[in-house]
Short mmCIF file of C-alpha atoms and ligand atoms in Angstrom, two decimals:
data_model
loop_
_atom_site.label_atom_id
_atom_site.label_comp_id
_atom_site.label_asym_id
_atom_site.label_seq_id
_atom_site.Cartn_x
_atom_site.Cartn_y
_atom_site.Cartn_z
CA UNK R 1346 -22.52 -20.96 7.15
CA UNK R 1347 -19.09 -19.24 6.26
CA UNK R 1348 -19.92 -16.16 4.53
CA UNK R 1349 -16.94 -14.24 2.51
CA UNK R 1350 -17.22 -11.20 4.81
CA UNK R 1351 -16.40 -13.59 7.33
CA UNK R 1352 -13.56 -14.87 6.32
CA UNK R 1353 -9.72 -14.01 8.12
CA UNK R 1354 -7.60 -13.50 5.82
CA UNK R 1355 -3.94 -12.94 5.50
CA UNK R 1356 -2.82 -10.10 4.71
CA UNK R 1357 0.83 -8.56 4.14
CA UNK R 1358 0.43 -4.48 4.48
CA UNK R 1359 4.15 -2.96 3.38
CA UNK R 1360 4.35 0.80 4.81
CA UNK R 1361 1.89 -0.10 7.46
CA UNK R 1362 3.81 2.08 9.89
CA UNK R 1363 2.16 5.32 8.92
CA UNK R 1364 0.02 7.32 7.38
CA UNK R 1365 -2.53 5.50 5.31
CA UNK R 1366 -0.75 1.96 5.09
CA UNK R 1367 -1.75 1.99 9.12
CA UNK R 1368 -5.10 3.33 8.53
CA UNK R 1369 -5.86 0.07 6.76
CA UNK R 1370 -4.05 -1.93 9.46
CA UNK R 1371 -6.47 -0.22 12.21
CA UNK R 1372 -9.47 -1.67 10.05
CA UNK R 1373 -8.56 -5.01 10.14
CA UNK R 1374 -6.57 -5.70 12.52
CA UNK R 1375 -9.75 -7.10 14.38
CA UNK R 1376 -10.81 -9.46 11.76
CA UNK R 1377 -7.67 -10.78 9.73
CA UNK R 1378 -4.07 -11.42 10.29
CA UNK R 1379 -1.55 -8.96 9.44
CA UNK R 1380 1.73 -8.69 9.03
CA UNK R 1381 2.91 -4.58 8.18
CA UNK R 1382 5.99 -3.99 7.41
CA UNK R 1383 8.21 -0.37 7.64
CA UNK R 1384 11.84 0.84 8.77
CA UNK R 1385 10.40 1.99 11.63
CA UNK R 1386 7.84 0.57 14.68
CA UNK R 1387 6.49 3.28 15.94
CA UNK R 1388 3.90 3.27 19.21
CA UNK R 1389 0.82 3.38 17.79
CA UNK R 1390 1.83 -0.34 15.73
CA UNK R 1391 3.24 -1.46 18.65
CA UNK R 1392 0.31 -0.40 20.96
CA UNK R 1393 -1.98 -2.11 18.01
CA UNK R 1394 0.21 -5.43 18.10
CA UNK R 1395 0.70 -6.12 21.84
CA UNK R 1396 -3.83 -5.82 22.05
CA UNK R 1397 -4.05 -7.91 18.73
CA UNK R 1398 -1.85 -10.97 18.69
CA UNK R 1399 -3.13 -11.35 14.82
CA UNK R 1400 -0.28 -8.49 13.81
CA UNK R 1401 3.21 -8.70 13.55
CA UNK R 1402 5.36 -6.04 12.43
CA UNK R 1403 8.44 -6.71 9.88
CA UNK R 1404 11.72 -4.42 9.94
CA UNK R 1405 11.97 -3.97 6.09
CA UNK R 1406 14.06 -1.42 3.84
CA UNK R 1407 13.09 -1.41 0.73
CA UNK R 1408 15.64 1.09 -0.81
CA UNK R 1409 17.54 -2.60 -0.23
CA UNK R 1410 14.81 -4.36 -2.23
CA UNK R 1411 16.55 -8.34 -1.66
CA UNK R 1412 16.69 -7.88 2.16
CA UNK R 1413 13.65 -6.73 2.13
CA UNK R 1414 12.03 -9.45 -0.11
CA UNK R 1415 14.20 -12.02 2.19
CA UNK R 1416 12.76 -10.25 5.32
CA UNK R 1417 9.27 -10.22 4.61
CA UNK R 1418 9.90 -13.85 3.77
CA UNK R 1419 10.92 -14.94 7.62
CA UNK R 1420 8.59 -13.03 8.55
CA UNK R 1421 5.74 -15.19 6.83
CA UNK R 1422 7.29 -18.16 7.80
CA UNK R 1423 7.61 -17.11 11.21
CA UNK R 1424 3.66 -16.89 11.02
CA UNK R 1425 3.36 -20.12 9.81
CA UNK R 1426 1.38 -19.04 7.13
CA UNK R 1427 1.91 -20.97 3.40
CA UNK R 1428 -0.36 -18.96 1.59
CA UNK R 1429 -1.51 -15.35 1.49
CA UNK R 1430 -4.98 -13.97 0.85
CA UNK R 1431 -3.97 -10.09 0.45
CA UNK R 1432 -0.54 -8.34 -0.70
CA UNK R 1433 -0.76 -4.33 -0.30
CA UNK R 1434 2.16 -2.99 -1.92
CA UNK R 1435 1.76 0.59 -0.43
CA UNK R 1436 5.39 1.77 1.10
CA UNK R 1437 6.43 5.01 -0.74
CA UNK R 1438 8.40 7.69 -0.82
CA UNK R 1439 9.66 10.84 -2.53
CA UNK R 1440 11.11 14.41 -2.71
CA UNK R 1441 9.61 17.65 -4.19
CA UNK R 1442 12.87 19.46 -5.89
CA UNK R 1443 13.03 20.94 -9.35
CA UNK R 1444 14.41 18.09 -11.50
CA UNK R 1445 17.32 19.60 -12.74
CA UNK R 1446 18.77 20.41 -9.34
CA UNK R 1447 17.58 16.26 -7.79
CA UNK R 1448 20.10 14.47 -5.66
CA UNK R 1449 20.79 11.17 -7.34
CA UNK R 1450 20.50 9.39 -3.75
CA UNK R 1451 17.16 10.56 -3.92
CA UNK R 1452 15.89 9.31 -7.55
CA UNK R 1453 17.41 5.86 -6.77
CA UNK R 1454 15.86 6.02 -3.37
CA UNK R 1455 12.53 6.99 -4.75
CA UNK R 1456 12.48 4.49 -7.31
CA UNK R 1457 14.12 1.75 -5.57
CA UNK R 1458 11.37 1.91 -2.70
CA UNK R 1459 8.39 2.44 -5.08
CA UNK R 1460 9.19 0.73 -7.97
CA UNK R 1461 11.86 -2.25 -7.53
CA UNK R 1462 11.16 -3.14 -4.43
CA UNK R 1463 7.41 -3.92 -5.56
CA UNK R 1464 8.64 -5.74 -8.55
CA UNK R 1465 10.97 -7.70 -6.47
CA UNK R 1466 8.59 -8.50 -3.89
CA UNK R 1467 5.61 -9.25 -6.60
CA UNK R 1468 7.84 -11.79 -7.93
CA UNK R 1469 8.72 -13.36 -4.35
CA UNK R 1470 4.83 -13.17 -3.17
CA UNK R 1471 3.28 -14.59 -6.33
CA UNK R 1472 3.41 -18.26 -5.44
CA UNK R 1473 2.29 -17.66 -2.33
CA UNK R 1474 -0.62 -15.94 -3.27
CA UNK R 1475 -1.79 -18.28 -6.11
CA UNK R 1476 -1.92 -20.73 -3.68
CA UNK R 1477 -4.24 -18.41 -1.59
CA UNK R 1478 -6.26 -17.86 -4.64
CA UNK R 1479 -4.83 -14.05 -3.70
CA UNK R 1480 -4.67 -10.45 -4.59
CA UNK R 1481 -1.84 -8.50 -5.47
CA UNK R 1482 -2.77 -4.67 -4.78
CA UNK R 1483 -0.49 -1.96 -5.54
CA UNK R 1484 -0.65 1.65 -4.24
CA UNK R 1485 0.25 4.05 -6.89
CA UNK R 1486 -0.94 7.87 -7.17
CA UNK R 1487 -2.42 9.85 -9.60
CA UNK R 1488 0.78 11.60 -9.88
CA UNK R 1489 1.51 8.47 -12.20
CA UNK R 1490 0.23 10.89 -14.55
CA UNK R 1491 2.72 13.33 -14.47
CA UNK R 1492 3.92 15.72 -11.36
CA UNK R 1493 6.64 18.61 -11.85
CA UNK R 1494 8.00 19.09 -9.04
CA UNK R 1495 7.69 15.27 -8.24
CA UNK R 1496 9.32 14.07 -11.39
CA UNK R 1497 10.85 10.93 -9.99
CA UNK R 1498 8.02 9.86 -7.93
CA UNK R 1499 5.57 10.66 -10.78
CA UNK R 1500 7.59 8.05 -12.67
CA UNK R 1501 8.35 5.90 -10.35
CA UNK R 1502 4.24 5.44 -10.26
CA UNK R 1503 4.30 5.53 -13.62
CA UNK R 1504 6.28 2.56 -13.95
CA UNK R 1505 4.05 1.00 -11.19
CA UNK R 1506 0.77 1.38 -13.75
CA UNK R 1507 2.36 -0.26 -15.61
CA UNK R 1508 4.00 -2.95 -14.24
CA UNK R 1509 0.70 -3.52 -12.55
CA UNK R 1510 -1.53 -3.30 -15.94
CA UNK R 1511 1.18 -6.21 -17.36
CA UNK R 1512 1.14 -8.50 -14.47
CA UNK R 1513 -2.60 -8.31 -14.30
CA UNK R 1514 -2.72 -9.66 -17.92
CA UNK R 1515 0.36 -12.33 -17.15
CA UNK R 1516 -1.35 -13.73 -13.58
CA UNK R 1517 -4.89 -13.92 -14.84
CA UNK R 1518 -7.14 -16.73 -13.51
CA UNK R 1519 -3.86 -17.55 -10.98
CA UNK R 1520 -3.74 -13.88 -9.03
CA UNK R 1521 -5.61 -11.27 -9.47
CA UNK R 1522 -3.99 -7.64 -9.77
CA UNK R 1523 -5.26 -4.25 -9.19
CA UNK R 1524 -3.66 -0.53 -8.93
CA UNK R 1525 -5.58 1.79 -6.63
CA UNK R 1526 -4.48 5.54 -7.21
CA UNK R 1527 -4.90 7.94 -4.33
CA UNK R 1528 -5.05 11.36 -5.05
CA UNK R 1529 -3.82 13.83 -2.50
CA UNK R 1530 -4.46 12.36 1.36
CA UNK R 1531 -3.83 14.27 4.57
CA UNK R 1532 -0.34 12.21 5.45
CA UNK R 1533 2.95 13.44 6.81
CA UNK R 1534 4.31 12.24 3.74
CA UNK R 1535 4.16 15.70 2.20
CA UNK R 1536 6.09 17.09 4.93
CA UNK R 1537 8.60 14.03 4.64
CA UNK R 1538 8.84 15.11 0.69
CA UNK R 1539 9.51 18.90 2.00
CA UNK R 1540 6.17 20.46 0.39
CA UNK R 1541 4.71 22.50 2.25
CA UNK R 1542 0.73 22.17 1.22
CA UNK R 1543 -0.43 25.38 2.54
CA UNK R 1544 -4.17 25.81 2.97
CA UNK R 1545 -4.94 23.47 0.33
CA UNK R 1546 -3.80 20.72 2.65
CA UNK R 1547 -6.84 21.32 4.68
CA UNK R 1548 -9.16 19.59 1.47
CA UNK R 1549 -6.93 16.75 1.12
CA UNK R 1550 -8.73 12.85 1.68
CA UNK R 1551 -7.86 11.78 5.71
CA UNK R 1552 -6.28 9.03 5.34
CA UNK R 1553 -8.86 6.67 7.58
CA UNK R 1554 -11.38 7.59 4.86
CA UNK R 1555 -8.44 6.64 2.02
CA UNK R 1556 -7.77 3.56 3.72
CA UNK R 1557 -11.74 2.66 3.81
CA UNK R 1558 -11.59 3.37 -0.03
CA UNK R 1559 -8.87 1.34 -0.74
CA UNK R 1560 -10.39 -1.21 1.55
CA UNK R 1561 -13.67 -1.11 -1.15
CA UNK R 1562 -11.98 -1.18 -3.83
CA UNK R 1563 -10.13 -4.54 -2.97
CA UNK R 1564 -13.38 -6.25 -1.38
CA UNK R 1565 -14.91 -5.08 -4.93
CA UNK R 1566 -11.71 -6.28 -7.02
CA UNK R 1567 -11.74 -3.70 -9.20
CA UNK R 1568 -8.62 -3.77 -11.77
CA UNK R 1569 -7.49 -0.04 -11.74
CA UNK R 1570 -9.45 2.92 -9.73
CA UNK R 1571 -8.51 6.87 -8.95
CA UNK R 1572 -9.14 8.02 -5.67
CA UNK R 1573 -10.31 11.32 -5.18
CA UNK R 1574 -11.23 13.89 -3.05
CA UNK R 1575 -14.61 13.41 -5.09
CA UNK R 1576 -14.72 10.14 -4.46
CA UNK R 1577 -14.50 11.01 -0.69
CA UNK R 1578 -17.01 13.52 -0.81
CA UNK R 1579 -19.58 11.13 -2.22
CA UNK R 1580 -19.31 9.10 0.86
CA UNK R 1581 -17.56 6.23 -0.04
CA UNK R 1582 -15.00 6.87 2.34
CA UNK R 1583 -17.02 6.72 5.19
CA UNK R 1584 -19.55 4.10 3.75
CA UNK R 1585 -17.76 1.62 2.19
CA UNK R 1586 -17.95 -1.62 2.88
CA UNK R 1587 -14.74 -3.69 2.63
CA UNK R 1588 -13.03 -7.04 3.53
N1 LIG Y 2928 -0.33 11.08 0.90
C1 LIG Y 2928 -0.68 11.29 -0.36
O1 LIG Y 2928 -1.12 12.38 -0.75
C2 LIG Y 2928 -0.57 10.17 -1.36
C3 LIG Y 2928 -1.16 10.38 -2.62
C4 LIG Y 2928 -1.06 9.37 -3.56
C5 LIG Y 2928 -0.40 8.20 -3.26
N2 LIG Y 2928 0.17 8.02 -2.04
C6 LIG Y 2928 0.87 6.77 -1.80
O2 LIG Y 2928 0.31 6.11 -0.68
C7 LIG Y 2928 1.31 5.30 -0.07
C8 LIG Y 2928 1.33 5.59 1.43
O3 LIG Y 2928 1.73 6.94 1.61
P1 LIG Y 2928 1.32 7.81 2.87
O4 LIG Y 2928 0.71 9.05 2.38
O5 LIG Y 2928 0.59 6.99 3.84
O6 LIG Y 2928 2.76 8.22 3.41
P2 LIG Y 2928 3.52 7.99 4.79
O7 LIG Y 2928 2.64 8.30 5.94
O8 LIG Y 2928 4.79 8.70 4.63
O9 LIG Y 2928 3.77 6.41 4.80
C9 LIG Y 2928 4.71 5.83 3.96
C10 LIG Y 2928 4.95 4.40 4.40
O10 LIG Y 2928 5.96 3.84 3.55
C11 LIG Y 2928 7.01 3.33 4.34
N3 LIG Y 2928 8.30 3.50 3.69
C12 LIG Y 2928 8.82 4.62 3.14
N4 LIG Y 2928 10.07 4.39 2.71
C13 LIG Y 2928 10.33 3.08 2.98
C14 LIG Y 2928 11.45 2.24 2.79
N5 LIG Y 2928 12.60 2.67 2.23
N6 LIG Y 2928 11.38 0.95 3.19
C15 LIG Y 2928 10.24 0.48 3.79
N7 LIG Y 2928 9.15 1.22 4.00
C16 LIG Y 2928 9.20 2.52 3.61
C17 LIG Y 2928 6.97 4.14 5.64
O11 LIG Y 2928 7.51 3.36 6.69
P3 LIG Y 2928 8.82 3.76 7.53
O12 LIG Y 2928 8.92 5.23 7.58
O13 LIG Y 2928 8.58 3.07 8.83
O14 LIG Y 2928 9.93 3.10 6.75
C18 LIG Y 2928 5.48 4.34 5.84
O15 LIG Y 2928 4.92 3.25 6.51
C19 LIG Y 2928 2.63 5.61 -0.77
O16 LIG Y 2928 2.89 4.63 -1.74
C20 LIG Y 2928 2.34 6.93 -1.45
O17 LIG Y 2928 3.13 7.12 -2.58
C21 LIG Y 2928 0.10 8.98 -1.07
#
């Protein structure tokens, strides 16, 4: 008999090139078919794709959110898949300056790549994930609350809560929807922002133990869930059980 766990599923990983959108390519990558997407290819995907012919990697900017949405698209195709079981919406980006003094490049860039882009590519995935009976997941951050010197990428999460809280309401019974915030995770893309996290960098979530509690959280379809350092701590990132 064919039990759930069982399953291979397709799944469609954006910002799978680093950092804790790889993390959750390592864990499947044995058991389901992946497609991650990224500007970059660095060894380590590569490495992961030539032993695992079930992973492809897709060249993808999403500060250009139609390319990217028109990318992504080929690159389905080129799998020959028609339907998709899993969208991760998890590509981000941002820049720690004092608002006042913030680059405009920069606030467009941050909330092209987090916010547009995954409205754009929401819209372009949807039918093919009804059709997989899918799930849409979005990576946000408990910034979404509110971070000062991280004003645009604070909103652009913002906007992502709340995009994702709408479309979960809009798609119901056709795909389900669910925003997983992470709360500080031990990523380069601090040092990418230009924050330096000093000592307090040493308590933040590894991001294999993130990845394995976003992994729960989408095996357990929950609708909206912070992920914390607590959370870590109570061992659900190193027991959790997930696709
Ligand atoms: N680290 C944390 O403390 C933390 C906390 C809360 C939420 N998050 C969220 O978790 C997600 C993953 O972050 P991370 O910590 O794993 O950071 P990361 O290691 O910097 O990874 C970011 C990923 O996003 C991709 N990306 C960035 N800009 C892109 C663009 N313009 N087009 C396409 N892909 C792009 C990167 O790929 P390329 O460089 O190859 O383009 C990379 O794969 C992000 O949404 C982030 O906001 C992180």
């Amino acid at each position: 008999m064919t039990t759930l766990a069982a399953k291979r599923r397709r799944i469609l990983v954006t910002g799978g090139t680093s950092g804790i959108g790889l993390e959750l390519v390592r864990r499947w990558v044995k058991r389901h078919e992946i497609i991650a997407t990224g500007r970059s290819f660095p060894e380590e995907l590569s490495d992961l794709a030539a032993q695992n012919p079930g992973l492809t990697h897709s060249r993808t900017d999403q500060a250009k959110p139609r390319d990217a949405a028109g990318r992504i698209a080929a690159a389905i195709t080129a799998r020959g898949w028609e339907m998709l079981d899993h969208a991760v919406l998890n590509a981000g980006t941002g820049f720690v300056c004092d608002p006042a003094d913030e680059d405009i490049a920069r606030i467009l860039e941050t909330l092209t790549t987090n916010l547009t882009a995954s409205m754009v590519l929401a819209h372009h995935l949807f039918p093919l994930l009804e059709k997989g009976g899918g799930t849409l997941t979005l990576i946000g951050s408990t910034a979404h609350r509110g971070a000062p010197a991280f004003a645009s990428y604070a909103a652009s999460k913002a906007g992502l809560n709340g995009f994702a809280r709408s479309l979960r309401e809009e798609w119901r019974g056709r795909v389900r929807v669910q925003i997983l915030h992470p709360g500080p995770t031990r990523t380069t893309m601090h040092q990418k922002a230009g924050l330096d996290t000093g000592r307090a960098g040493a308590f933040f979530t590894p991001p294999a133990a993130m990845a394995a509690m976003i992994d729960h959280a989408i095996a357990r379809r929950v609708a909206v869930r912070r992920l914390s350092f607590l959370r870590y701590w109570s061992g659900e990132g190193l027991l959790a059980r997930g696709l």
